[in-house]
Coordinates of C-alpha atoms and ligand atoms in Angstrom, one line a residue:
M1 CA -77.2 86.9 182.8
T2 CA -77.9 85.3 179.6
T3 CA -78.3 87.7 176.0
P4 CA -81.7 87.6 175.5
R5 CA -82.6 85.0 172.9
A6 CA -84.8 84.9 169.7
A7 CA -85.8 82.3 167.1
V8 CA -87.1 82.5 163.3
I9 CA -88.4 78.8 161.9
L10 CA -88.6 78.7 158.2
A11 CA -91.7 77.7 156.8
A12 CA -92.5 79.0 153.8
G13 CA -92.0 75.9 151.7
K14 CA -94.1 74.4 149.2
S15 CA -93.9 70.8 150.5
T16 CA -94.5 69.2 147.1
R17 CA -93.4 66.2 147.8
M18 CA -95.4 65.4 150.2
K19 CA -98.2 64.5 148.6
S20 CA -100.4 65.9 150.3
S21 CA -103.7 68.6 150.8
R22 CA -101.8 69.9 154.6
S23 CA -99.0 71.9 154.7
K24 CA -95.7 69.5 155.4
V25 CA -95.0 71.2 158.8
L26 CA -98.2 70.3 159.9
H27 CA -98.1 66.8 159.4
H28 CA -97.2 65.1 163.1
V29 CA -94.8 63.0 164.5
G30 CA -95.5 61.3 168.1
G31 CA -99.1 63.5 168.0
R32 CA -97.9 67.0 167.6
S33 CA -96.7 68.5 164.2
M34 CA -93.3 69.4 163.3
L35 CA -94.4 73.2 163.8
E36 CA -95.1 72.6 167.0
W37 CA -91.8 70.2 167.9
V38 CA -89.8 73.3 166.5
T39 CA -91.7 75.8 168.4
E40 CA -91.5 73.8 171.6
L41 CA -87.7 73.4 171.5
A42 CA -86.9 77.4 170.6
R43 CA -89.3 78.2 173.7
S44 CA -87.1 75.4 175.9
A45 CA -84.0 76.9 174.9
G46 CA -84.9 80.1 176.5
A47 CA -86.3 81.9 172.8
E48 CA -88.4 85.0 174.0
K49 CA -89.1 85.5 171.0
I50 CA -90.3 83.6 168.0
V51 CA -91.2 84.4 164.3
C52 CA -92.6 81.9 162.0
V53 CA -91.9 82.6 158.2
V54 CA -95.0 81.1 156.0
G55 CA -95.8 81.5 152.3
E56 CA -98.7 83.1 151.0
S57 CA -99.8 79.7 149.9
N58 CA -99.8 77.8 153.5
A59 CA -102.4 79.5 155.3
D60 CA -102.7 76.4 157.6
V61 CA -99.2 77.5 158.4
R62 CA -99.8 80.8 159.3
A63 CA -103.2 80.2 161.6
E64 CA -101.2 77.0 163.8
A65 CA -98.0 79.4 163.5
E66 CA -101.0 81.9 165.4
N67 CA -102.3 79.2 167.2
L68 CA -99.0 78.4 168.7
G69 CA -98.4 82.3 169.8
L70 CA -95.4 83.1 167.0
D71 CA -95.0 86.6 165.6
I72 CA -95.7 86.2 161.6
A73 CA -93.4 86.8 159.0
V74 CA -94.8 86.8 155.0
Q75 CA -92.2 85.5 152.9
E76 CA -93.7 85.5 148.6
P77 CA -92.5 84.8 146.5
Q78 CA -89.7 82.0 148.0
L79 CA -86.3 83.5 146.9
G80 CA -83.7 81.5 149.9
T81 CA -83.1 81.1 152.9
A82 CA -81.4 84.4 153.4
H83 CA -84.4 86.1 151.6
A84 CA -86.5 84.2 153.9
V85 CA -84.6 85.6 157.2
S86 CA -84.7 88.5 156.1
S87 CA -88.3 88.3 155.9
A88 CA -88.6 88.3 159.3
K89 CA -86.3 91.7 160.0
S90 CA -89.4 93.8 160.7
A91 CA -90.6 91.2 162.9
L92 CA -87.9 91.7 165.2
K93 CA -86.6 95.1 165.1
G94 CA -85.3 96.4 167.9
F95 CA -84.6 92.6 169.8
K96 CA -81.0 93.4 171.0
G97 CA -79.9 89.6 171.1
N98 CA -79.0 85.9 169.3
L99 CA -80.5 84.7 166.7
A100 CA -81.2 80.7 165.7
I101 CA -83.0 80.3 162.3
L102 CA -84.6 77.0 162.1
Y103 CA -86.0 74.8 159.9
A104 CA -89.8 73.2 160.7
D105 CA -89.4 70.5 158.9
T106 CA -86.3 69.2 161.0
P107 CA -88.5 68.2 164.5
F108 CA -85.7 66.4 166.6
V109 CA -82.7 68.7 167.5
T110 CA -82.5 68.6 171.1
K111 CA -82.6 71.9 173.6
Q112 CA -79.2 71.1 175.4
T113 CA -77.6 71.4 171.3
L114 CA -80.0 74.7 170.5
N115 CA -78.7 75.9 174.0
R116 CA -75.2 75.3 172.7
V117 CA -75.7 76.8 169.7
Y118 CA -76.9 80.0 171.7
K119 CA -74.3 80.1 174.6
S120 CA -71.5 79.3 171.5
L121 CA -72.1 83.1 170.8
E122 CA -72.3 84.0 173.8
T123 CA -68.9 82.4 174.7
D124 CA -66.6 82.0 171.7
T125 CA -68.1 83.8 168.5
D126 CA -70.1 85.8 166.2
V127 CA -72.0 83.1 164.1
T128 CA -72.1 79.2 164.6
V129 CA -73.8 76.9 162.0
L130 CA -75.1 73.4 163.5
G131 CA -73.1 70.8 161.1
F132 CA -73.4 66.6 161.2
E133 CA -72.0 64.2 159.6
P134 CA -74.4 62.2 157.6
E135 CA -73.4 58.8 155.7
E136 CA -74.8 59.9 152.6
P137 CA -74.0 63.7 152.4
G138 CA -75.6 63.9 149.5
S139 CA -76.9 67.5 148.4
Y140 CA -76.4 69.0 152.0
G141 CA -73.8 72.0 151.9
R142 CA -70.1 71.3 153.0
L143 CA -69.2 73.3 156.2
I144 CA -65.5 74.1 155.1
T145 CA -63.3 74.6 158.4
D146 CA -59.5 75.6 158.9
K147 CA -58.2 74.7 161.6
G148 CA -61.9 74.8 164.2
D149 CA -62.7 77.8 162.3
L150 CA -65.7 77.4 160.0
T151 CA -64.7 79.1 156.6
A152 CA -67.8 78.6 154.8
I153 CA -70.9 77.0 153.6
V154 CA -70.3 75.8 149.9
E155 CA -73.9 74.5 148.9
A156 CA -73.3 71.0 147.2
R157 CA -74.1 72.0 143.7
E158 CA -71.4 74.4 143.6
A159 CA -68.9 73.3 145.3
T160 CA -65.9 71.2 143.8
P161 CA -64.8 67.5 143.9
E162 CA -62.3 68.5 147.1
E163 CA -65.1 70.5 148.7
L164 CA -67.6 67.5 147.9
A165 CA -65.7 65.1 149.6
V166 CA -65.7 66.8 153.1
R167 CA -68.2 65.1 154.9
L168 CA -69.1 67.8 157.7
C169 CA -72.3 69.1 156.5
N170 CA -75.4 71.8 157.2
S171 CA -77.9 70.8 158.6
G172 CA -80.2 74.5 158.5
V173 CA -79.2 75.4 161.9
V174 CA -77.5 79.1 161.6
A175 CA -77.3 81.5 164.7
A176 CA -76.0 85.0 164.8
S177 CA -76.4 88.5 166.8
V178 CA -79.7 90.3 165.1
K179 CA -77.2 93.0 164.4
N180 CA -74.7 90.4 162.5
M181 CA -77.4 88.6 160.9
F182 CA -79.5 90.9 159.2
S183 CA -75.8 93.3 158.5
A184 CA -75.0 89.6 156.9
L185 CA -78.4 89.8 155.0
E186 CA -78.5 92.7 153.4
R187 CA -75.2 91.8 151.3
V188 CA -76.4 88.4 150.4
D189 CA -76.7 88.3 146.6
N190 CA -78.4 85.4 144.1
N191 CA -75.3 85.0 141.8
N192 CA -75.3 81.3 142.1
L193 CA -76.2 78.1 140.3
K194 CA -80.0 77.9 141.7
G195 CA -80.2 82.0 141.4
E196 CA -81.5 82.0 145.0
Y197 CA -80.5 83.8 148.5
Y198 CA -78.2 81.7 150.1
L199 CA -78.4 82.3 154.3
T200 CA -75.2 80.0 154.1
D201 CA -73.4 83.3 152.1
I202 CA -73.7 84.6 155.7
V203 CA -70.7 83.2 156.8
K204 CA -68.4 84.5 154.2
I205 CA -69.3 87.8 154.2
L206 CA -69.3 88.0 158.4
R207 CA -65.5 86.7 158.3
S208 CA -64.9 89.2 155.4
D209 CA -65.8 91.9 158.6
G210 CA -63.4 90.1 160.8
K211 CA -66.1 88.1 162.5
K212 CA -64.8 84.4 163.9
A213 CA -67.6 81.3 162.3
K214 CA -67.9 77.7 164.3
A215 CA -69.2 75.0 163.8
I216 CA -71.0 72.9 166.2
I217 CA -71.7 69.4 165.7
A218 CA -74.5 67.7 166.5
D219 CA -76.2 63.8 166.0
T220 CA -77.3 63.0 162.9
E221 CA -81.2 61.9 164.3
E222 CA -81.3 65.2 165.3
V223 CA -81.0 66.9 162.2
M224 CA -82.8 64.8 159.9
G225 CA -85.3 66.5 157.9
V226 CA -89.0 65.8 156.2
N227 CA -89.4 66.0 153.3
S228 CA -91.8 62.7 151.8
R229 CA -94.2 60.3 153.8
V230 CA -91.1 58.0 153.7
D231 CA -89.0 60.6 155.8
L232 CA -92.4 61.1 158.0
A233 CA -92.5 57.5 158.8
V234 CA -89.1 57.4 159.1
A235 CA -88.9 60.3 161.6
E236 CA -92.4 58.9 163.5
M237 CA -89.9 55.5 164.2
A238 CA -87.0 57.4 165.0
F239 CA -89.3 58.9 167.7
Q240 CA -91.1 56.0 169.6
T241 CA -87.3 54.3 169.8
R242 CA -86.1 57.3 171.5
M243 CA -89.5 56.7 173.7
R244 CA -89.5 52.8 174.6
E245 CA -85.7 53.6 175.1
A246 CA -86.7 56.3 177.9
M247 CA -89.8 54.9 179.1
L248 CA -87.8 51.4 179.8
I249 CA -84.2 53.6 181.1
N250 CA -87.0 55.3 183.6
G251 CA -88.3 51.6 184.9
V252 CA -91.6 51.0 183.1
T253 CA -91.8 46.8 181.6
L254 CA -92.2 46.8 177.7
R255 CA -93.3 43.6 177.4
D256 CA -92.6 43.9 173.6
P257 CA -91.5 47.5 173.1
D258 CA -91.8 47.3 169.2
T259 CA -95.7 47.1 169.8
I260 CA -96.3 49.8 172.0
Y261 CA -96.4 53.7 170.3
F262 CA -96.5 56.6 172.7
S263 CA -97.4 60.1 171.9
Y264 CA -94.6 63.3 173.4
D265 CA -96.4 63.7 176.4
T266 CA -97.0 60.1 177.5
V267 CA -96.3 60.0 181.3
I268 CA -96.1 56.3 183.1
A269 CA -94.2 56.3 186.2
Q270 CA -91.0 53.8 187.6
D271 CA -93.2 50.3 187.7
A272 CA -95.5 50.5 185.7
E273 CA -96.2 47.3 183.3
I274 CA -97.5 47.9 179.3
G275 CA -98.2 44.7 177.3
A276 CA -97.7 44.2 173.6
N277 CA -99.6 46.0 171.2
V278 CA -101.1 49.0 173.5
V279 CA -100.8 53.1 171.7
F280 CA -100.9 56.3 173.8
G281 CA -102.9 58.7 172.4
L282 CA -102.4 62.5 173.7
G283 CA -102.8 62.9 177.3
V284 CA -102.0 59.8 178.9
K285 CA -100.2 59.7 182.6
I286 CA -100.1 56.6 184.4
A287 CA -99.2 55.7 188.2
K288 CA -96.7 53.4 189.1
H289 CA -97.4 49.5 189.4
A290 CA -100.7 49.7 187.1
V291 CA -100.7 47.4 184.5
I292 CA -102.3 47.6 180.7
H293 CA -102.2 44.6 179.3
P294 CA -101.8 43.6 175.4
F295 CA -104.3 45.4 173.0
C296 CA -105.6 48.3 174.4
H297 CA -106.3 52.5 173.2
L298 CA -105.5 54.9 175.7
E299 CA -106.3 59.4 175.3
G300 CA -106.9 61.9 177.2
T301 CA -106.6 59.7 180.3
K302 CA -105.4 59.5 184.0
I303 CA -105.0 56.0 185.5
G304 CA -104.4 55.4 189.1
E305 CA -102.0 53.3 191.2
A306 CA -102.2 49.1 190.8
A307 CA -105.1 50.1 188.5
Q308 CA -105.6 47.7 185.8
I309 CA -107.0 47.9 182.3
G310 CA -107.5 46.0 179.8
P311 CA -107.2 43.8 177.5
F312 CA -108.9 45.0 174.9
A313 CA -109.9 47.7 176.7
R314 CA -110.6 52.0 175.0
L315 CA -110.6 54.6 177.1
R316 CA -111.3 57.5 175.5
P317 CA -110.4 61.8 176.9
G318 CA -111.6 62.5 180.1
T319 CA -111.1 58.9 182.2
E320 CA -109.9 58.8 185.5
M321 CA -109.9 55.5 187.0
G322 CA -109.0 55.4 190.0
A323 CA -105.8 53.4 192.5
G324 CA -106.5 49.6 192.6
S325 CA -109.6 49.9 189.6
K326 CA -110.3 47.8 187.1
A327 CA -111.2 48.2 182.9
G328 CA -111.4 45.0 181.1
N329 CA -111.9 43.5 178.4
F330 CA -114.1 45.3 175.2
V331 CA -114.6 48.6 177.7
E332 CA -115.2 52.0 176.6
T333 CA -114.9 54.8 178.5
K334 CA -114.8 58.6 177.8
K335 CA -115.2 61.8 180.4
A336 CA -115.6 59.0 183.4
K337 CA -114.3 59.2 187.2
I338 CA -113.9 55.6 188.0
G339 CA -113.5 55.4 192.1
K340 CA -110.8 53.7 193.5
D341 CA -110.7 50.0 193.7
S342 CA -113.9 50.0 191.5
K343 CA -114.4 47.3 188.6
I344 CA -115.7 47.4 184.9
N345 CA -114.7 43.8 184.0
H346 CA -116.4 43.1 180.7
L347 CA -117.9 44.6 177.7
S348 CA -119.2 48.0 178.8
Y349 CA -119.7 51.5 177.5
I350 CA -119.4 54.1 180.7
G351 CA -119.2 57.6 179.6
D352 CA -120.4 61.0 181.5
A353 CA -120.2 59.6 184.7
I354 CA -118.9 59.5 188.1
V355 CA -118.7 56.0 189.7
G356 CA -117.5 56.0 193.5
V357 CA -115.6 53.4 195.5
G358 CA -115.6 49.9 195.2
A359 CA -118.5 49.9 193.3
N360 CA -119.1 47.0 190.5
I361 CA -120.6 48.0 187.1
G362 CA -121.3 44.0 185.9
A363 CA -120.7 42.8 182.3
G364 CA -122.6 44.5 179.2
T365 CA -123.6 47.5 181.3
I366 CA -124.3 50.8 179.2
T367 CA -124.5 54.1 179.9
C368 CA -127.5 55.7 177.9
N369 CA -125.9 59.2 177.8
Y370 CA -126.8 60.8 174.7
D371 CA -130.5 61.5 173.9
G372 CA -129.5 62.4 170.1
Y373 CA -129.0 66.7 171.8
F374 CA -127.5 65.9 174.6
K375 CA -125.3 64.0 176.5
H376 CA -126.7 63.4 180.4
Q377 CA -124.4 62.2 183.2
T378 CA -124.8 59.4 185.4
V379 CA -123.5 59.1 189.3
V380 CA -123.0 55.4 190.7
G381 CA -122.6 55.7 194.4
D382 CA -120.1 54.1 196.3
G383 CA -120.3 50.5 196.9
A384 CA -123.0 50.2 194.4
F385 CA -123.8 47.1 192.3
I386 CA -124.7 46.9 189.0
G387 CA -126.4 44.0 187.7
S388 CA -125.1 42.5 184.5
N389 CA -126.4 44.3 181.0
S390 CA -127.9 46.6 182.4
S391 CA -129.3 49.9 181.1
L392 CA -128.5 53.7 182.9
V393 CA -130.3 56.4 181.0
A394 CA -129.2 59.7 182.1
P395 CA -129.3 61.9 183.8
V396 CA -129.9 59.1 186.4
K397 CA -128.1 58.9 190.0
I398 CA -127.9 55.1 191.2
G399 CA -127.0 55.6 195.3
K400 CA -124.3 53.9 197.7
G401 CA -124.5 50.6 198.6
A402 CA -128.0 50.3 195.8
Y403 CA -128.5 46.8 193.6
L404 CA -129.2 46.7 190.3
G405 CA -131.5 43.6 189.1
S406 CA -129.9 42.3 186.3
G407 CA -131.0 43.3 183.0
G408 CA -132.6 46.0 184.2
V409 CA -133.4 49.7 181.6
V410 CA -133.0 52.3 184.8
T411 CA -134.6 55.6 184.1
K412 CA -135.2 56.8 187.2
D413 CA -132.5 57.2 190.1
V414 CA -132.2 54.6 192.5
P415 CA -132.3 55.6 196.3
A416 CA -128.9 54.3 198.6
D417 CA -129.1 50.5 199.5
A418 CA -132.0 50.1 197.6
L419 CA -133.0 47.5 194.8
A420 CA -134.4 48.4 191.5
V421 CA -135.3 45.7 188.9
A422 CA -135.8 47.5 186.2
R423 CA -137.4 44.6 183.8
A424 CA -140.8 42.9 182.8
E425 CA -141.6 40.3 185.5
Q426 CA -141.0 36.8 184.4
V427 CA -143.9 34.4 183.4
N428 CA -143.7 30.6 183.6
K429 CA -145.8 28.6 181.4
S430 CA -146.0 24.9 182.3
G431 CA -146.2 22.6 179.7
W432 CA -146.1 25.4 176.8
A433 CA -142.3 24.2 175.6
K434 CA -143.9 20.7 175.2
R435 CA -146.9 21.5 173.1
Y436 CA -145.8 23.6 170.8
N437 CA -142.9 21.6 170.1
A438 CA -145.7 18.6 169.8
A439 CA -147.9 20.5 167.5
Q440 CA -144.1 22.0 165.3
R441 CA -143.1 18.3 164.9
K442 CA -146.2 17.7 163.1
R443 CA -146.8 20.3 161.2
K444 CA -143.0 19.8 160.1
A445 CA -144.1 16.2 158.5
K446 CA -147.2 16.8 156.9
K447 CA -144.7 18.7 153.9
Ligands
UD1_501 C1 -80.2 73.9 153.1 C2 -79.1 74.8 153.4 C3 -77.8 73.7 153.4 C4 -78.2 72.5 153.9 C5 -80.1 72.1 154.1 C6 -80.2 71.0 155.1 C7 -78.9 76.6 152.5 C8 -78.3 77.6 150.8 N1 -78.8 75.7 152.2 O1 -80.4 74.1 151.7 O2 -76.6 74.5 153.3 O3 -77.7 71.4 153.9 O4 -80.8 73.2 153.8 O5 -81.3 70.8 154.8 O6 -79.6 78.0 152.7 N2 -87.4 78.0 152.5 C9 -88.3 79.4 152.8 N3 -88.5 80.2 152.6 C10 -87.2 80.0 151.0 C11 -86.6 78.7 150.8 C12 -86.6 77.8 152.0 O7 -89.1 79.5 154.0 O8 -86.9 80.7 149.9 C13 -87.4 76.9 153.7 C14 -87.9 75.8 153.6 O9 -89.1 74.7 153.7 C15 -87.3 74.7 154.6 C16 -85.8 75.6 154.6 O10 -85.8 76.9 153.9 O11 -87.9 74.5 155.6 C17 -84.6 75.1 154.2 O12 -85.2 75.6 152.0 P1 -84.7 74.7 151.2 O13 -84.9 75.0 149.6 O14 -84.9 72.4 151.9 O15 -82.6 74.6 150.8 P2 -81.9 73.5 151.0 O16 -81.5 73.4 149.1 O17 -82.5 71.9 151.0
MG502 MG1 -84.0 70.6 151.9

């Protein structure tokens, strides 16, 4: 049995460098907020209780944390990382187990790494710090070790030249049992250059109690923090690079990986093929052998086996393309269920629609789904043929096997197997053009 696990997510910072009206940790990477990344990380590593520390000024963070089902602790004013964790004390009252401290602006720590942190507390140490070795140790706290034991964390501005030369740095992730953590926090003071309560001081304090401290090393990419929009862009690119690699390794063909953008939840089956310049918004699932041609934008969409999409298609939330179906160039869909082998090959808008199996939707077909107040549904039966440039004024049903003449404005249901012609009948006036042209030429010559 593993020891119960809890996490505290620090998110009370001011994030001024982001230059944003939105709190930093609510900015998105790979389609979800950094706070959600860290929340999912804690959950995936088995944290049963997660407390988010927020400041009074970040009401948006508090709302999002509540939305994510986190417990809230308010830290006001912000007197340092130890003070931040202390403010979560009452939220953790009665919790017996191990506690990891995470930063909401450090979204990429992996489940495996956090697991190792918790595991170390269950096996061989009392306090664990996640370290890394950046190219530029800069202002990170330095981890001072002695024969495998962690003896102290020294903040860069307080370090001696020898300590500053240490490459091993503090990622910010620190873990101990709830009991040890809060016992040490009570003894942290602010007698330092910043006048703040440093969480990092708990290492020295717990060691003076005879407890053992250890560092665990993570990859630098895992612990990259985001402080500015430049960092945010770097984090997004790192995420995309990882997704592209994972897709390729899983057997998805990416024609030009650097131009294909994923969300954290994009699922693509083996042997699907993605052309250049394709963007996957949230909630896309693609079955095997499907082909997404270049320049498509997909969101909230399921693509069936061997379906063909694009080039230049925009599939919006609620789209389900059946196996072998097609949505070609300049086709937009929304809340549309397209049956197996049905085709929407060119220049259409199909919204709030159910299309059966093997139907053909001609070029330029539009579902007129919105009356200015409400949305209405269009149903197209199996094997129906919708002539080019049809307007289907919803709510309307086209029966199975029905045939719509081109250019119709269809306002009434069409029975199965019927032909519907919903346009003015053609009138041919013989000789009219010849007479007209002669008269006009004469007028022009006089001027
Ligand atoms: C901290 C660590 C440092 C480590 C670095 C990694 C301490 C004393 N130092 O330094 O060893 O290398 O992180 O990035 O812990 N926060 C609050 N309330 C506060 C203060 C901070 O919630 O009162 C939050 C911030 O929003 C941020 C995180 O805690 O997410 C870290 O705070 P920050 O001020 O950036 O600490 P650093 O000085 O970078
Ligand atoms: Mg920092």
